[in-house]
CSV table of C-alpha atoms and ligand atoms in Angstrom, one decimal:
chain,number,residue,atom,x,y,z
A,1,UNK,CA,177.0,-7.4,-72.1
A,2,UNK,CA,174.1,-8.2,-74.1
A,3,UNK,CA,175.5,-8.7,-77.9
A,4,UNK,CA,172.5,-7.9,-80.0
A,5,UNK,CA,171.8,-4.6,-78.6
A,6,UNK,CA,173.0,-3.5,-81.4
A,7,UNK,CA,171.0,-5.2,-83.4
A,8,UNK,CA,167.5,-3.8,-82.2
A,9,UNK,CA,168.7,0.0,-82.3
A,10,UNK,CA,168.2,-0.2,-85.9
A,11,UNK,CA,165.7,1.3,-88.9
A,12,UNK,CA,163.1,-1.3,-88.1
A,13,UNK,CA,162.2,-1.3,-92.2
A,14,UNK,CA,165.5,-2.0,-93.3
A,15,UNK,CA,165.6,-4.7,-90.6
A,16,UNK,CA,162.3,-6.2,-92.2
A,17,UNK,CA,163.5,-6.4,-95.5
A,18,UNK,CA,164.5,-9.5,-97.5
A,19,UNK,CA,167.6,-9.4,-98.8
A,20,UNK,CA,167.6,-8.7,-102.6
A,21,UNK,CA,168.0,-11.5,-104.5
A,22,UNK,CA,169.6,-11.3,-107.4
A,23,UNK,CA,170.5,-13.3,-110.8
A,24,UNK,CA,173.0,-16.3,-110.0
A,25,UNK,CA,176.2,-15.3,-111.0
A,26,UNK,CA,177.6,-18.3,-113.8
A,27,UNK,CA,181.1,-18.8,-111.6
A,28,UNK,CA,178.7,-19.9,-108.4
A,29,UNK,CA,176.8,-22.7,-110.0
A,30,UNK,CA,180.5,-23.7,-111.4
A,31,UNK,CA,181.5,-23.6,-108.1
A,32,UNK,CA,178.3,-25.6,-106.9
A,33,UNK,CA,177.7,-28.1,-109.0
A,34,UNK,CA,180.8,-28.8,-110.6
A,35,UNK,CA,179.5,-28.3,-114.0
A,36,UNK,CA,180.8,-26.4,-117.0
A,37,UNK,CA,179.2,-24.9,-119.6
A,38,UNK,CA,176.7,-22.8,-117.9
A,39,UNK,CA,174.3,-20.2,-119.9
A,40,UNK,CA,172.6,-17.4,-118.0
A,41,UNK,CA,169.3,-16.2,-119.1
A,42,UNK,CA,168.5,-14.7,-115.4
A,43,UNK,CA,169.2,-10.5,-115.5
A,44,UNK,CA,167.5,-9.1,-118.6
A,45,UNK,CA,171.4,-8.4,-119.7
A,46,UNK,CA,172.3,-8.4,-123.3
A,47,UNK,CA,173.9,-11.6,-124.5
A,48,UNK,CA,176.1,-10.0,-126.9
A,49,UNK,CA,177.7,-8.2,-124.6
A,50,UNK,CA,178.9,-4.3,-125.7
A,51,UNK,CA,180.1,-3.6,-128.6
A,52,UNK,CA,183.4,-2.4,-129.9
A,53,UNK,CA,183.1,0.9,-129.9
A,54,UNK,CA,182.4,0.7,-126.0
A,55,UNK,CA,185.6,-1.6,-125.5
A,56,UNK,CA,187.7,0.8,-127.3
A,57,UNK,CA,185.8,3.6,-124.8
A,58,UNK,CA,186.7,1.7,-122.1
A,59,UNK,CA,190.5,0.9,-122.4
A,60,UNK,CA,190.9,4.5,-123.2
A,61,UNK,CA,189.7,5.2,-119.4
A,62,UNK,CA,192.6,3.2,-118.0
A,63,UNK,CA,195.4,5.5,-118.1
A,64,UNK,CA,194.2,8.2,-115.9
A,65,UNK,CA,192.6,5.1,-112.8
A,66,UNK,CA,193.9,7.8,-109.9
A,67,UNK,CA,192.0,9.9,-110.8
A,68,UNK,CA,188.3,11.3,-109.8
A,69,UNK,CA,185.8,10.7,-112.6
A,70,UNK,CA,184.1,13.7,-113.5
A,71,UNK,CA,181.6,14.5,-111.1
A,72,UNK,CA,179.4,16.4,-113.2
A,73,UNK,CA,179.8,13.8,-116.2
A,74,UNK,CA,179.5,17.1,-118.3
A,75,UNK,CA,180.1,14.8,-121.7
A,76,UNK,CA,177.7,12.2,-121.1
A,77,UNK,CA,175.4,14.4,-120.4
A,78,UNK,CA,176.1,16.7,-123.1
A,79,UNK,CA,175.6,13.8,-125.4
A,80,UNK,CA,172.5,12.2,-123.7
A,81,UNK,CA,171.1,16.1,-124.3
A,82,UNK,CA,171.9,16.1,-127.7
A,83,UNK,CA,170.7,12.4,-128.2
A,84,UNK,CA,167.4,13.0,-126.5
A,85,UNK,CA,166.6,16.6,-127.4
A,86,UNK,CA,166.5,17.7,-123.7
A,87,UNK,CA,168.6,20.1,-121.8
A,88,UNK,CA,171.4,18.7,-119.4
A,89,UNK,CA,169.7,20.8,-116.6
A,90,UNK,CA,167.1,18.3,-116.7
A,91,UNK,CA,169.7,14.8,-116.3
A,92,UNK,CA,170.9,13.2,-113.2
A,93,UNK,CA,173.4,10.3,-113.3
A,94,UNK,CA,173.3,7.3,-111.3
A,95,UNK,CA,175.6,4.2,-110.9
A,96,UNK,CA,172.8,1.8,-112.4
A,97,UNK,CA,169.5,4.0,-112.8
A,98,UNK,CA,168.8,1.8,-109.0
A,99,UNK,CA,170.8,4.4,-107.5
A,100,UNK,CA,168.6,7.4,-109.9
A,101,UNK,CA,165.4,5.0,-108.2
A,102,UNK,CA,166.5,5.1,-104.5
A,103,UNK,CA,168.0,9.1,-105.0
A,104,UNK,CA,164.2,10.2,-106.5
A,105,UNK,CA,162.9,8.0,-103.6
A,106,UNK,CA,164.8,9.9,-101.1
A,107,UNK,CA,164.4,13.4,-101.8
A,108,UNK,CA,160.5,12.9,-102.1
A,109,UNK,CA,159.6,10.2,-99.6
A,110,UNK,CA,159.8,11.3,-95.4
A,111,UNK,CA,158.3,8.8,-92.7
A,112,UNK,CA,154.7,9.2,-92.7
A,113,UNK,CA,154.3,9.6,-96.3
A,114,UNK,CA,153.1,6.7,-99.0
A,115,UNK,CA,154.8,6.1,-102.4
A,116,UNK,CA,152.4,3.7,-104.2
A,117,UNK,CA,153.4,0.8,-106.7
A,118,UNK,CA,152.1,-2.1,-108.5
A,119,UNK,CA,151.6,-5.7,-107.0
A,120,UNK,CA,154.5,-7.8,-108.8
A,121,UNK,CA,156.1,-4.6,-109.6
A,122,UNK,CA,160.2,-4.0,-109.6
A,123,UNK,CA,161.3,-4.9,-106.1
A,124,UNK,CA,164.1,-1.7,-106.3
A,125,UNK,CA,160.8,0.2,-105.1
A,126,UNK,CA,160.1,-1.1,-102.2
A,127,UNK,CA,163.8,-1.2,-101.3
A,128,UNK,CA,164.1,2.4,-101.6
A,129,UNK,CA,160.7,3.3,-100.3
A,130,UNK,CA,162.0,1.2,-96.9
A,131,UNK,CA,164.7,2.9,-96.6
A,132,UNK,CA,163.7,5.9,-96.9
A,133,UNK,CA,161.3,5.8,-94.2
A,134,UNK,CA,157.9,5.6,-96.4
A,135,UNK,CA,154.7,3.6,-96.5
A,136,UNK,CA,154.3,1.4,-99.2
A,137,UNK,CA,150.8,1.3,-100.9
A,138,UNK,CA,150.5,-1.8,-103.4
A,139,UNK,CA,147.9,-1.8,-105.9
A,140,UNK,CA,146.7,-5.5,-107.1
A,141,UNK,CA,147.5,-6.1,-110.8
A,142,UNK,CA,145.4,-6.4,-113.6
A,143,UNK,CA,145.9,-9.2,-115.5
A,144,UNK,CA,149.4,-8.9,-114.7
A,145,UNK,CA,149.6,-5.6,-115.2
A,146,UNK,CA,149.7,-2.1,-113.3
A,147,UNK,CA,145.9,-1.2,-112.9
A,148,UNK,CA,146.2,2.8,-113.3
A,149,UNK,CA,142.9,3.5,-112.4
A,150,UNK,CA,143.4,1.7,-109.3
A,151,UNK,CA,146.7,3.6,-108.6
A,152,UNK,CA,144.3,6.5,-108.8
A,153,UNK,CA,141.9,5.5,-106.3
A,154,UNK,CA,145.1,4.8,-104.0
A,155,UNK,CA,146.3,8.2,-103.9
A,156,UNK,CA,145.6,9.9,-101.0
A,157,UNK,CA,147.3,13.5,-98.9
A,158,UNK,CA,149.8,11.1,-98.3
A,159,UNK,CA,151.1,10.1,-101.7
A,160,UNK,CA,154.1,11.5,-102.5
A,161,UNK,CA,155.3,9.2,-105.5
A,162,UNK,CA,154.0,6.9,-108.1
A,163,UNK,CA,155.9,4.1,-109.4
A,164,UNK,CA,155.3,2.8,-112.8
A,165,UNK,CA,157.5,0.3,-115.1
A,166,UNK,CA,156.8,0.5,-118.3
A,167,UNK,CA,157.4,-2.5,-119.2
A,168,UNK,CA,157.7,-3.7,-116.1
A,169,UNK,CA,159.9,-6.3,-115.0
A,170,UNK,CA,159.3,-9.8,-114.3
A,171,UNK,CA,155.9,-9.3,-116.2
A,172,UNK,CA,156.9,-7.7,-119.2
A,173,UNK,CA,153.4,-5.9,-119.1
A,174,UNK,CA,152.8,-2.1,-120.4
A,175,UNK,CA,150.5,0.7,-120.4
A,176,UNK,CA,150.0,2.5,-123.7
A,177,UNK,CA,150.4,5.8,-124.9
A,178,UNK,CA,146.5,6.8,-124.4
A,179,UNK,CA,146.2,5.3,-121.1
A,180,UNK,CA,148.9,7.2,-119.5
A,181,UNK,CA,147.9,10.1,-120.4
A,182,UNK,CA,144.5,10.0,-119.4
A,183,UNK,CA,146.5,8.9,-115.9
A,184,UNK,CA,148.7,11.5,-116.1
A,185,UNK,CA,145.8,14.0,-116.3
A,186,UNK,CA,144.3,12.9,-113.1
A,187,UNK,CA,147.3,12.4,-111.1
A,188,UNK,CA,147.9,15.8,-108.4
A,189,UNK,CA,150.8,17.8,-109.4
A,190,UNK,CA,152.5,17.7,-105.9
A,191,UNK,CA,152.6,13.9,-106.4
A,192,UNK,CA,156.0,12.4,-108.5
A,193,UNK,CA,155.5,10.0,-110.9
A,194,UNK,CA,158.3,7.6,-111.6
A,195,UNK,CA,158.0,6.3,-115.2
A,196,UNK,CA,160.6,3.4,-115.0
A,197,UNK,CA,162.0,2.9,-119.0
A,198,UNK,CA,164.8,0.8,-118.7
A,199,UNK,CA,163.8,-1.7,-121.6
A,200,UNK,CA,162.3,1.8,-123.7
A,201,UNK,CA,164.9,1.0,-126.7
A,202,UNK,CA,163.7,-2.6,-127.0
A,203,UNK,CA,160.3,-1.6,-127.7
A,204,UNK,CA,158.6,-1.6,-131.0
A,205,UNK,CA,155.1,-0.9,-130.6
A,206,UNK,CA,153.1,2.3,-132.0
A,207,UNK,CA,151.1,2.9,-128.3
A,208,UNK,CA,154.3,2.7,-126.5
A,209,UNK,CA,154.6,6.4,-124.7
A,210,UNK,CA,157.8,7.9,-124.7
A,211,UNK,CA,158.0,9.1,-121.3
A,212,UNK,CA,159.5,12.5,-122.4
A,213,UNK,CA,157.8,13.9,-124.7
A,214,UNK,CA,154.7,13.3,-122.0
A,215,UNK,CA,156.7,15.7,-119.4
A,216,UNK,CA,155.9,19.4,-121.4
A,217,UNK,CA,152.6,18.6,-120.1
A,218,UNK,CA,153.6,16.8,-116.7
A,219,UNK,CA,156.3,18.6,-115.0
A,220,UNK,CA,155.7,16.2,-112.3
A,221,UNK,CA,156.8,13.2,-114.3
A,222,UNK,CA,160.3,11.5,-113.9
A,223,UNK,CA,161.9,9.2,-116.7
A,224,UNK,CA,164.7,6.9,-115.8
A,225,UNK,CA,166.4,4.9,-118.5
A,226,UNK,CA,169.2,2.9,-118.1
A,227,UNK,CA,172.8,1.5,-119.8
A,228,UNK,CA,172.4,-1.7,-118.4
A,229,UNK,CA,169.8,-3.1,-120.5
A,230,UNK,CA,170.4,-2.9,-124.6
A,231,UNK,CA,173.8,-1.0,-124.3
A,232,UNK,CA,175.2,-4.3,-123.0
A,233,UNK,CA,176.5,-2.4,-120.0
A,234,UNK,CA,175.2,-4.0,-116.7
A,235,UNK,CA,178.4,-4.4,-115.1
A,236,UNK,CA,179.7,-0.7,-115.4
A,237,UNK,CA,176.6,0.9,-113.7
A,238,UNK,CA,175.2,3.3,-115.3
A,239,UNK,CA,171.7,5.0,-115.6
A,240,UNK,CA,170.2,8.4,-115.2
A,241,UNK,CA,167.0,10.4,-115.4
A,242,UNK,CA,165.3,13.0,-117.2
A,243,UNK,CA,162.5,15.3,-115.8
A,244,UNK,CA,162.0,19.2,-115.2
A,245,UNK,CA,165.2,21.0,-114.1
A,246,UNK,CA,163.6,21.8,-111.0
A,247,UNK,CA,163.3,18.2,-110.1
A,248,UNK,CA,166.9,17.3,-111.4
A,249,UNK,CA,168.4,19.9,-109.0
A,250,UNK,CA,166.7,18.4,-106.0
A,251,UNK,CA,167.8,14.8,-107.1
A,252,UNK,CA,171.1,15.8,-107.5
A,253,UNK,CA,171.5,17.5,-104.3
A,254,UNK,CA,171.1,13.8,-102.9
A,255,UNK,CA,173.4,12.5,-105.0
A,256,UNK,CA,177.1,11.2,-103.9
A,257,UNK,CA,179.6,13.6,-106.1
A,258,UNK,CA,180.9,10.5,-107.8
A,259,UNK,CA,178.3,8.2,-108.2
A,260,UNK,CA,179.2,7.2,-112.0
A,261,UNK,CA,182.8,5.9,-112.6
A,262,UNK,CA,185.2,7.1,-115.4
A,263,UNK,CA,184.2,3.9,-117.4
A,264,UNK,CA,181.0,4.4,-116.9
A,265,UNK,CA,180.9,7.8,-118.4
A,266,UNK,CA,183.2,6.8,-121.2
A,267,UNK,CA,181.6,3.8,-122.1
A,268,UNK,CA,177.9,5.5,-121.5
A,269,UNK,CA,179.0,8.5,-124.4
A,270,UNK,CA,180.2,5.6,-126.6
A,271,UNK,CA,177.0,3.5,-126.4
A,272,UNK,CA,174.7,6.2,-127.1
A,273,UNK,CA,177.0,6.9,-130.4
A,274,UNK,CA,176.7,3.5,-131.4
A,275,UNK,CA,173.7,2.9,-133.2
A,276,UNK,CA,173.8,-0.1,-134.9
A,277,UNK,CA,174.8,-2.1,-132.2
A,278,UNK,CA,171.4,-0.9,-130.6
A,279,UNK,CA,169.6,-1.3,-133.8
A,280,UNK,CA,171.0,-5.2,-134.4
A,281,UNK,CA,170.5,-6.0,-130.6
A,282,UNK,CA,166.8,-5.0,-130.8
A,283,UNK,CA,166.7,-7.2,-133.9
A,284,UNK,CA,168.1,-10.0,-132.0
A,285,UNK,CA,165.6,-9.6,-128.9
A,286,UNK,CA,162.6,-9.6,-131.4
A,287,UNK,CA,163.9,-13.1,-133.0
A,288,UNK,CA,164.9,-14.6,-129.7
A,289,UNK,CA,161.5,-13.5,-127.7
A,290,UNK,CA,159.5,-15.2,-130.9
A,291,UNK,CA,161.4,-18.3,-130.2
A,292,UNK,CA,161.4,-18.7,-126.9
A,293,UNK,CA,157.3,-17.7,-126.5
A,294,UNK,CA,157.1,-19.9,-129.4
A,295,UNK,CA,159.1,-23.0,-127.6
A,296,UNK,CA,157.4,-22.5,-124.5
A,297,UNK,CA,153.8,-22.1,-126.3
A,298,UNK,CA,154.7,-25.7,-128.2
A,299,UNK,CA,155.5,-27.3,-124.9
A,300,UNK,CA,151.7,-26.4,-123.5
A,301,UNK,CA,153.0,-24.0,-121.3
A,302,UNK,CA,151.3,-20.1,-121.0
A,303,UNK,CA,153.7,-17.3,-120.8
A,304,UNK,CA,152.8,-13.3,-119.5
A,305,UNK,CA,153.0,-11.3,-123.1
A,306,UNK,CA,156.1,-9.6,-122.9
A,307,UNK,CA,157.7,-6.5,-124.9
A,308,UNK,CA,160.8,-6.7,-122.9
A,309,UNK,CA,164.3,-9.2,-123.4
A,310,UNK,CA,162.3,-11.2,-121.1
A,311,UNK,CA,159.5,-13.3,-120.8
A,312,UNK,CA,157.8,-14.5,-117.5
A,313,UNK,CA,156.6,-18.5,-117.9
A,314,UNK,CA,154.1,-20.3,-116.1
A,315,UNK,CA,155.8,-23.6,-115.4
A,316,UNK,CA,152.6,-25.3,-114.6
A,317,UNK,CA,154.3,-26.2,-111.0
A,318,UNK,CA,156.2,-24.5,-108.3
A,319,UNK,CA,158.7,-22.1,-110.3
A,320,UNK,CA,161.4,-22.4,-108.0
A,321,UNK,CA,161.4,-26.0,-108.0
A,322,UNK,CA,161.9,-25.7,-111.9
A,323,UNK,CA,164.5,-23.3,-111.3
A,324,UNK,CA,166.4,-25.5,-109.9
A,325,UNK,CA,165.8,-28.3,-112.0
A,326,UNK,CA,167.6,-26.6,-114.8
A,327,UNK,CA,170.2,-25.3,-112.4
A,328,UNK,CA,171.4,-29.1,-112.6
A,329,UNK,CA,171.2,-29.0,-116.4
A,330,UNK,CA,173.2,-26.1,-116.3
A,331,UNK,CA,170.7,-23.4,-117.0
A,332,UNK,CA,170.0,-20.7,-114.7
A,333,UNK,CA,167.0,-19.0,-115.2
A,334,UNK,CA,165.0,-16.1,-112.4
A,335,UNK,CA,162.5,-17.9,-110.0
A,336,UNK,CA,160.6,-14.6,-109.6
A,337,UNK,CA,157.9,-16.1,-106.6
A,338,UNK,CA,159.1,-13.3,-104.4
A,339,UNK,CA,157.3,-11.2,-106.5
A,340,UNK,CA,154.1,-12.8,-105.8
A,341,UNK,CA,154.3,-15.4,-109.3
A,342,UNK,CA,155.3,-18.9,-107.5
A,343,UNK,CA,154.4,-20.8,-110.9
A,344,UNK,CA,156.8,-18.8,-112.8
A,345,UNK,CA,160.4,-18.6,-114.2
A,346,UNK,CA,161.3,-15.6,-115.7
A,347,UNK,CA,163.4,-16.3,-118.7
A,348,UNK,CA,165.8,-13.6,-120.2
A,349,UNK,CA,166.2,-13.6,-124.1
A,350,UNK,CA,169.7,-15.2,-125.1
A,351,UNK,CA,171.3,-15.7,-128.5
A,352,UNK,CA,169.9,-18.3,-130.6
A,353,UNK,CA,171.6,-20.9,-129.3
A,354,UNK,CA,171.1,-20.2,-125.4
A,355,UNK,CA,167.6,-20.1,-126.0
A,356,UNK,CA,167.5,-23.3,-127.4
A,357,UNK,CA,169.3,-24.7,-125.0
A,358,UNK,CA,166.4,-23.6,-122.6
A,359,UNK,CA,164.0,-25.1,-124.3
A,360,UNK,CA,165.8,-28.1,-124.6
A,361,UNK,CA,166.8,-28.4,-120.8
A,362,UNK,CA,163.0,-26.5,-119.7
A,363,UNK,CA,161.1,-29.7,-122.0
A,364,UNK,CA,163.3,-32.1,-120.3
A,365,UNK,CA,162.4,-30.8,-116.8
A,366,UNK,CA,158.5,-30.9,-117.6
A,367,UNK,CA,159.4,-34.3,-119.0
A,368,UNK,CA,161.1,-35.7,-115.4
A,369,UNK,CA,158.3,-34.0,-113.8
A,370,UNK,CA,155.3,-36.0,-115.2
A,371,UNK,CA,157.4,-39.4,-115.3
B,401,PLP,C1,167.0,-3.8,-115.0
B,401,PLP,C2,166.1,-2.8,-114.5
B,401,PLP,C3,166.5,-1.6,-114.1
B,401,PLP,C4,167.9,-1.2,-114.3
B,401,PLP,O1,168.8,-1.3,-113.2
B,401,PLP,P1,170.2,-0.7,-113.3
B,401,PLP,O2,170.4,-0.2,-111.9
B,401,PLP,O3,170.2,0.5,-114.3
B,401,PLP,O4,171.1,-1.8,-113.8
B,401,PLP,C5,165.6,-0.6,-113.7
B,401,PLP,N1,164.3,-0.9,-113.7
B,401,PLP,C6,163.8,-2.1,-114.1
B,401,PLP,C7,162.3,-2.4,-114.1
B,401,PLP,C8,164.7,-3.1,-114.5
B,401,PLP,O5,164.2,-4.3,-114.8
């Protein structure tokens, strides 16, 4: 019997894929290297962690474990609705807004069609676009940065999505409110357009678009947003969209009945109430992505401008070499070559103190290097 059989009677796409890799979780380099007192500045999350109004959401969850979570998640969305001034026809939930990504992916994309994205775009993209069969078109960057006008010469009758993230993640790069637009305007309407937001509430600029409000005019936009970012929330999985109800019916068709957990919907309805805590988190960010360009700019290093909780450095050497460099200091950071930036470490935006600590551990490493 010949063992891997079974192995070649697979979706040749998935079977091509590299494995995601994700952040290094703090307890592995503990259990690596031996060494305590670990910061991680490696998945965007927020370092404060959610607030206590979540918390007390969340242990209020754990009498009623045995049961389903509601599959409708009729109060988060009622609350999102409210929150956003859209109807909750036009939501879909999703355990992380990945899962929202790969369910848009699958209801538009069928083999023999082309979903087009951004070269060092958000590798969730390409996942779902695999796996659902589809062609991936990439469009080279522009100074970092999705090239629109390019994405519109890439369209063709075999484009059935567009991928943008605005920011997008590892660059931190953006396209303004004008821009987009203008895009929007030229894009088919039979073709989706994914407008990835999941860092919208740390953004402070006047030409950032708010996806939204764009979709009276561009039924065929998407928005997803996510709890994972600001609301402190990565571990509980949480995101959702918001486009026409029309699409939101389709997407939820796809959609596992209980996709989003009872803490996720409690904790989701809690975040959105809490305010403040967004309000002194984005206050935070703004300080801590000041110091950390500034650091990095001191130590004669060039960084990609970003309006995210990250920042994407040019270590002036092989990033993942640098990565682990700091690793040994105890400092885990985001090699991000895999997405096409082998001089770069994309840094996440700490509290005071674990930036420092960076900069501290990232100047030492550039020190070692060049003795
Ligand atoms: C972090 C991130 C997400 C969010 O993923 P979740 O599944 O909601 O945790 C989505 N898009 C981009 C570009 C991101 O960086």
């Amino acid at each position: 019997m010949n063992k891997t059989t079974g192995l070649a009677n697979v979706h040749q796409g998935i079977a091509g894929l590299n494995p995601y890799v994700p952040g290094k979780p703090i307890d592995e380099l503990t259990r690596e290297l031996g060494i305590a007192d670990i910061i991680k500045l490696a998945s965007n999350e927020n370092p404060r962690g959610p607030g206590p109004i979540v918390m007390q959401a969340l242990d209020s969850v754990r009498g009623d474990l045995s049961r389903y979570p509601d599959g409708s998640g009729y109060l988060l969305k009622e609350s999102l609705a409210s929150r956003l001034e859209v109807d909750t026809s036009q939501i879909t939930l999703g355990n992380g807004s990945n899962d929202v990504l790969d369910l848009v992916t699958r209801v538009s994309v069928e083999p023999g069609y082309e979903a087009i994205i951004s070269e060092h775009s958000f590798v969730v993209y390409r996942l779902a676009t695999t796996c659902a069969g589809g062609t991936l078109v990439t469009v080279p960057a522009k100074d970092y940065g999705t090239d629109l006008e390019g994405m519109l010469g890439a369209i063709t009758e075999k484009t059935r999505i567009i991928f943008i993230a605005n920011p997008n993640n590892p660059t931190g790069t953006w396209v303004a409110q004008t821009e987009l637009a203008n895009f929007l305007r030229q894009v088919p309407n039979n073709v989706w357009v994914v407008l990835d937001e999941a860092y919208f509430e740390y953004i402070d600029e006047p030409d950032y678009p708010n996806g939204i409000e764009l979709m009276a005019d561009h039924p065929n936009l998407i928005v997803t947003r996510t709890f994972s970012k600001i609301h402190g929330l990565a571990s509980v999985r949480l995101g959702y969209s918001i486009s026409s109800p029309e699409m939101a019916d389709l997407v939820n068709r796809a959609r596992q009945p209980f996709n989003c957990s009872s803490f996720a919907l409690a904790a989701g309805v809690a975040a959105i109430a809490d305010t403040d805590f967004v309000a002194t988190s984005l206050a935070l960010n703004q300080e801590g992505l000041t110091q950390l360009t500034q650091g990095v700019a001191a130590l004669g290093c060039d960084y990609i401008p970003s309006v995210g909780n990250f920042v994407s450095i040019d270590c002036g050497g092989p990033g993942p070499e640098t990565f682990d460099a700091l690793l040994h200091k105890g400092v885990i950071t985001r090699p991000v070559a895999e997405y096409g930036l082998p001089r770069h470490l994309r840094v996440s935006v700490g509290l005071e103190a674990e930036n420092e600590r960076f900069l501290d551990a990232f100047k030492a490493v550039l020190n070692e290097r060049e003795g």
